[in-house]
Tab-separated table of C-alpha atoms in Angstrom:
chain	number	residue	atom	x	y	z
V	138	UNK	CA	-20.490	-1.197	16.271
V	139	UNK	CA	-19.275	-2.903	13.172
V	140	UNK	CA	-15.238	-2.628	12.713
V	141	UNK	CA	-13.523	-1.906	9.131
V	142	UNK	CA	-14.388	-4.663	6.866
V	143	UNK	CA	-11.914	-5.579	3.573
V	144	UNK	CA	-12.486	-8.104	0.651
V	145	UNK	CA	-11.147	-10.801	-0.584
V	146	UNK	CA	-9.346	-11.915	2.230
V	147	UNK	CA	-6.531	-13.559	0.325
V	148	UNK	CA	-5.769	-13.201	-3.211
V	149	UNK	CA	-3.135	-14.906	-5.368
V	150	UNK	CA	-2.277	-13.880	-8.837
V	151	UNK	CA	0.630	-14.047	-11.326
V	152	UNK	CA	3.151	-10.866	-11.619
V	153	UNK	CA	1.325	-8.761	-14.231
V	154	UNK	CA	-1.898	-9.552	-13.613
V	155	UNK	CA	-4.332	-7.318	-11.853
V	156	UNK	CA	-5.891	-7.199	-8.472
V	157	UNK	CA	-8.199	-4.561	-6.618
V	158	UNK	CA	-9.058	-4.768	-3.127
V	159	UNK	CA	-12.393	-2.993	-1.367
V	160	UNK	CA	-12.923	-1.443	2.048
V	161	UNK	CA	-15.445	-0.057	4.371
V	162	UNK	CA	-14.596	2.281	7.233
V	163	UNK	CA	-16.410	2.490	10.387
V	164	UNK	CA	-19.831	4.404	9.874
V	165	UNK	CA	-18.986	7.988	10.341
V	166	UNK	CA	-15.630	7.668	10.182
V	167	UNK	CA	-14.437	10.426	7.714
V	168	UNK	CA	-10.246	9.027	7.604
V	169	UNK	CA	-9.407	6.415	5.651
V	170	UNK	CA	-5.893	4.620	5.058
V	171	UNK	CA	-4.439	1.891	3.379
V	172	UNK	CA	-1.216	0.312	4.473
V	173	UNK	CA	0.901	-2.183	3.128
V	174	UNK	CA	2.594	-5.096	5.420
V	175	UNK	CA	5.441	-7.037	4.099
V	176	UNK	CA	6.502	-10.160	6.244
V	177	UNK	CA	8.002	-9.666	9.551
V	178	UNK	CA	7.659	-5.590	8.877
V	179	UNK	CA	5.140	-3.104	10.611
V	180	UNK	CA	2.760	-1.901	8.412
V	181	UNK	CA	3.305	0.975	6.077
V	182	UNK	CA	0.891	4.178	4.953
V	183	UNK	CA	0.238	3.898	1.232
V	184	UNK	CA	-2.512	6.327	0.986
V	185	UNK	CA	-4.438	8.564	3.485
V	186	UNK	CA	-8.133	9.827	2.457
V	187	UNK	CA	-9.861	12.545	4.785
V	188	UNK	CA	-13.540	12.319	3.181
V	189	UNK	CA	-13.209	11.590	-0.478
V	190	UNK	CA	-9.942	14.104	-0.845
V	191	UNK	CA	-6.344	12.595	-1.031
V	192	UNK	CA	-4.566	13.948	1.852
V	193	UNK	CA	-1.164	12.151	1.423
V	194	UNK	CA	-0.091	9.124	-1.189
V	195	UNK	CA	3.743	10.507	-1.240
V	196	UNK	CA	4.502	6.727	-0.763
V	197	UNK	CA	1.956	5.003	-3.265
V	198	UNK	CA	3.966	3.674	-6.445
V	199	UNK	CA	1.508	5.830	-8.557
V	200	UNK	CA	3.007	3.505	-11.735
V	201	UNK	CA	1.371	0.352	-10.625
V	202	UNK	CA	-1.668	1.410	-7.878
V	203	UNK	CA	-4.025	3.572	-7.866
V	204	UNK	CA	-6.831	4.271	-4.829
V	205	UNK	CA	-10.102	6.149	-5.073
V	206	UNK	CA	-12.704	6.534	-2.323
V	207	UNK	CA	-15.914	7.596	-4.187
V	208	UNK	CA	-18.773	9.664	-1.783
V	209	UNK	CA	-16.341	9.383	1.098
V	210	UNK	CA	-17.438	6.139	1.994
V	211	UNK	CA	-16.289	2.748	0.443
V	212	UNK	CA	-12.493	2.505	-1.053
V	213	UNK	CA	-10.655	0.643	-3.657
V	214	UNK	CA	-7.110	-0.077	-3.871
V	215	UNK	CA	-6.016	-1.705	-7.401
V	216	UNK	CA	-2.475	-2.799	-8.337
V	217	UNK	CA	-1.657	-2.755	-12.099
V	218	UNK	CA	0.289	-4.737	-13.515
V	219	UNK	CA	1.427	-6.492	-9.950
V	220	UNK	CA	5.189	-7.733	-9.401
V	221	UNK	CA	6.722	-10.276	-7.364
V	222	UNK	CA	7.223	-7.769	-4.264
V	223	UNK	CA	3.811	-6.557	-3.906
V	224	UNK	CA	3.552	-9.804	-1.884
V	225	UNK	CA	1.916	-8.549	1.167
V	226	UNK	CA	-0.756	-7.906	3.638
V	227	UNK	CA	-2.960	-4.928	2.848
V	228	UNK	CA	-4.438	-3.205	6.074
V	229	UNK	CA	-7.626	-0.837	5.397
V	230	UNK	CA	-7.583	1.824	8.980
V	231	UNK	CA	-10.237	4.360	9.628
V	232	UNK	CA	-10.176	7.293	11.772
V	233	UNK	CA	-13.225	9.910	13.272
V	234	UNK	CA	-11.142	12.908	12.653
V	235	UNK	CA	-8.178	13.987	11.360
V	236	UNK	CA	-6.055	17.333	11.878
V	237	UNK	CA	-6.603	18.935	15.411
V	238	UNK	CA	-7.121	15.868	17.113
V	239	UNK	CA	-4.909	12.662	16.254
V	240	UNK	CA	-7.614	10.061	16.602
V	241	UNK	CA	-7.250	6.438	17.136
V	242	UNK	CA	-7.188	4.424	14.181
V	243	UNK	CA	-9.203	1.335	13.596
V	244	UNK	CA	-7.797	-1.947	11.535
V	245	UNK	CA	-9.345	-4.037	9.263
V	246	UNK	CA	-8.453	-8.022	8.957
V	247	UNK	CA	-6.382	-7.080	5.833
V	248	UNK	CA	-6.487	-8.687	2.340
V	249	UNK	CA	-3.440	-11.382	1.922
V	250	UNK	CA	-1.799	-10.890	-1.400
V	251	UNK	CA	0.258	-13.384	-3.244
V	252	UNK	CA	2.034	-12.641	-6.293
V	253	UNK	CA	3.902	-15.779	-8.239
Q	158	UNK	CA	11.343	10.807	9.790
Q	159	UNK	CA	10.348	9.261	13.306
Q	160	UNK	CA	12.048	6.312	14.299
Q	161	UNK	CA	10.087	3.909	16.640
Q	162	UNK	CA	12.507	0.738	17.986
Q	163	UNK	CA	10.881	-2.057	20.222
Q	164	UNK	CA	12.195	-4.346	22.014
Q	165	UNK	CA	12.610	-7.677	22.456
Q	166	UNK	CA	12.331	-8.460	18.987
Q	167	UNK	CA	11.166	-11.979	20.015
Q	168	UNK	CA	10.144	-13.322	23.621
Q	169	UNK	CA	9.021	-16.506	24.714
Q	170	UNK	CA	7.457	-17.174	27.855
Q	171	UNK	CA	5.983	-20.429	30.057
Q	172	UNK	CA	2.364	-19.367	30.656
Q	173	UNK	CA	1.530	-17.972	34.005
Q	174	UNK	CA	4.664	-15.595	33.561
Q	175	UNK	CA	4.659	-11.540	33.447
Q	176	UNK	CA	6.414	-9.514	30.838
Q	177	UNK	CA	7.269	-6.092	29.810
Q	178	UNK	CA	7.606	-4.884	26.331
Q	179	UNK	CA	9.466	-1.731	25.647
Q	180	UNK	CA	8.722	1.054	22.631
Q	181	UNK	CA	11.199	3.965	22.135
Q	182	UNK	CA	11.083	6.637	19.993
Q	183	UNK	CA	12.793	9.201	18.563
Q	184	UNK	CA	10.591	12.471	18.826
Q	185	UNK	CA	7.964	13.986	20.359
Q	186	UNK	CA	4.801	12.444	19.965
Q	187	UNK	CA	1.204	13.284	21.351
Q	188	UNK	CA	-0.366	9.909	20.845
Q	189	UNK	CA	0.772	6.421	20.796
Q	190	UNK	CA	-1.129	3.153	19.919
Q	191	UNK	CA	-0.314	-0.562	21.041
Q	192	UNK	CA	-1.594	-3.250	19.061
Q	193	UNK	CA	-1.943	-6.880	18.814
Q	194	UNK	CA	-1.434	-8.812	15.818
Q	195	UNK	CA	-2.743	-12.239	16.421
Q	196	UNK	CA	-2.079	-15.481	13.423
Q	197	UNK	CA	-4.939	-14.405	11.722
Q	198	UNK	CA	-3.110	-10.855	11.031
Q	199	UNK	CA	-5.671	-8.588	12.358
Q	200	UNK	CA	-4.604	-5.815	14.507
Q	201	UNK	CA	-6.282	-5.218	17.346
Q	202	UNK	CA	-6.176	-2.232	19.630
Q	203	UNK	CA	-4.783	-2.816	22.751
Q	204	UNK	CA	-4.575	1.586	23.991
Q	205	UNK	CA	-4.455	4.419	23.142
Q	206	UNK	CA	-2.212	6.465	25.504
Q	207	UNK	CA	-0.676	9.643	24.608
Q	208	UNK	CA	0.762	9.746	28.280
Q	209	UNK	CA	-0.108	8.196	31.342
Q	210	UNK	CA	-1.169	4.666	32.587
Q	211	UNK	CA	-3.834	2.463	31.646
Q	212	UNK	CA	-4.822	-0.725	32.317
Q	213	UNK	CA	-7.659	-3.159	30.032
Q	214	UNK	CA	-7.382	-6.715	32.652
Q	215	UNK	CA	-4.604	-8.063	32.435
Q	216	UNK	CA	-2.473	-5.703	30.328
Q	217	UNK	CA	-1.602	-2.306	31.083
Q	218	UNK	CA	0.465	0.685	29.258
Q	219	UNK	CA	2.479	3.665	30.546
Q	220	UNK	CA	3.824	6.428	28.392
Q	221	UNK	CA	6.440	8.560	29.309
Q	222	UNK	CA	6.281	11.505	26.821
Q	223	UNK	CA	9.079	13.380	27.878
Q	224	UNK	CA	11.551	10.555	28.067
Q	225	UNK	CA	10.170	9.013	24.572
Q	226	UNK	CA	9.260	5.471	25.681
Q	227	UNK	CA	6.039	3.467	26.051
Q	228	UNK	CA	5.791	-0.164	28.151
Q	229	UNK	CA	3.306	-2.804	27.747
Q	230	UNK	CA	2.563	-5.161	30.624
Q	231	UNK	CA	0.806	-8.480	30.305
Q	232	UNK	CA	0.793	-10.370	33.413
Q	233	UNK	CA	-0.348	-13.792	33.900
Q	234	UNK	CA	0.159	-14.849	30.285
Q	235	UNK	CA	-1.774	-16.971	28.277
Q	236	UNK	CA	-1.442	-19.348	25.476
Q	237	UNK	CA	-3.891	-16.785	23.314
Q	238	UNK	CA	-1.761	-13.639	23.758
Q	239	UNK	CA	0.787	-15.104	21.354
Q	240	UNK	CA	0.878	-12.829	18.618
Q	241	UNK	CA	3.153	-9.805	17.185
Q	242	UNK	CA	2.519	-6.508	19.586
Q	243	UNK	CA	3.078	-2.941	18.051
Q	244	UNK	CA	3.133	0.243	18.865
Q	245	UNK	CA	2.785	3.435	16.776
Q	246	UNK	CA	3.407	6.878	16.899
Q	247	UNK	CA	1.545	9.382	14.063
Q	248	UNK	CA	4.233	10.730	12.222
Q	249	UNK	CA	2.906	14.652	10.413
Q	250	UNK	CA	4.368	14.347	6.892
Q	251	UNK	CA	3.029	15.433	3.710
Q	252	UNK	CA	0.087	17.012	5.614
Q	253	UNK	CA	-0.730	13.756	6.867
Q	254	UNK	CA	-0.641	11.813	10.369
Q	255	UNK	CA	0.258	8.460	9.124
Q	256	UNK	CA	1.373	5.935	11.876
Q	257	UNK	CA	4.693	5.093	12.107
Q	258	UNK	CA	4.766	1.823	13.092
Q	259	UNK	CA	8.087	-0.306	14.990
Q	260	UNK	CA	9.173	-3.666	14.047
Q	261	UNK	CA	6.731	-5.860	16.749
Q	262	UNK	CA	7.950	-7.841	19.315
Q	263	UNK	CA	7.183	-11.517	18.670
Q	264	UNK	CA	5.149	-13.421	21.946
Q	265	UNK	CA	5.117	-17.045	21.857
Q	266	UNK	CA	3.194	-18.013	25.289
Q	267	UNK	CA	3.594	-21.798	25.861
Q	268	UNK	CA	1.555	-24.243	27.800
């Protein structure tokens, strides 16, 4: 079974530029997250997607990123304009279900971000 | 919210040698996840143990719920389980499950 895949793999831009990062859950999987990981921190939820619906994105800086996940499959993650602490590791996690039963989630190889 | 503390923050150890890695946290959880973050950065699952003991080779978890703490063992170590190791509890917020994730305990296994 093919795991959560993420592009680019690393990514370095200058502060105001912009950057968008892609993901692809395990087939079937109908939870998708995004979490950011700043050095020498455990990761943090950014946004949570059950299908294509936003469940939670209470800690998404909705001034500078934005997340869609279009036919409940696929998902994007942009950051506009980026700033010098968006330096990070972003971490795409899927899940089977969501709700009742508090499934085990499912890491990606994350996209390393570089802002200068 | 949830607090999740692990300790030791860092731990080196000759290989060959056994450790125990300790998660606490601060409510009542009913699911916990231990990962493994090797150089690359991936995180890979290690369990998935709400309560219990389990045991993948040479690693093995317990979970005491009611007490609010989680081990990982890793006996006979080896030079590839360096890495960062995690553990997470889901955290219900906003309608959500997100995990709540400690700060890691750093492994260096050396040769």
């Amino acid at each position: 079974e093919a795991g959560v895949a993420q592009s680019p793999r690393y990514k370095i831009i200058e502060k105001r530029q912009s950057v968008a990062f892609w993901c692809n859950p395990i087939s079937g999987h109908a939870t998708l997250y995004w979490y950011q990981q700043i050095l020498g921190q455990g990761p943090k939820l950014l946004i949570q997607f059950q299908n294509n619906g936003v469940v939670d994105d209470s800690q998404l800086p909705k001034d500078r990123f934005s997340a869609e996940r279009l036919k409940g499959v696929d998902s994007t993650l942009k950051i506009q304009p980026a700033k010098l602490e968006d330096s990070a590791v972003y971490l795409c996690a899927s899940s089977l279900v969501w709700g009742a039963t508090i499934d085990e989630q499912y890491f990606g190889p994350g996209t390393r971000l570089t802002v200068t | 919210g949830i607090q999740v503390e692990q300790s030791p923050p860092d731990l080196i150890l000759q290989e060959g040698a056994n450790s125990t890695l300790r998660c606490n946290f601060s409510d009542s959880v009913n699911n916990l996840q231990w990962f493994h973050q090797n150089p690359w950065g991936q995180l890979i699952n290690l369990f998935y143990i709400p309560s219990g003991t389990k045991q993948n080779g040479r690693l093995s978890a317990t979970t005491v719920a009611t007490e609010r703490y989680s081990l990982l063992y890793i006996s006979s170590s080896q030079t590839t389980d360096s890495g960062v190791y995690f553990c997470a509890v889901p955290h219900s917020g906003a309608g959500s499950y997100q995990l709540t994730f400690g700060k890691g305990t750093k492994l260096s296994v050396i040769p």
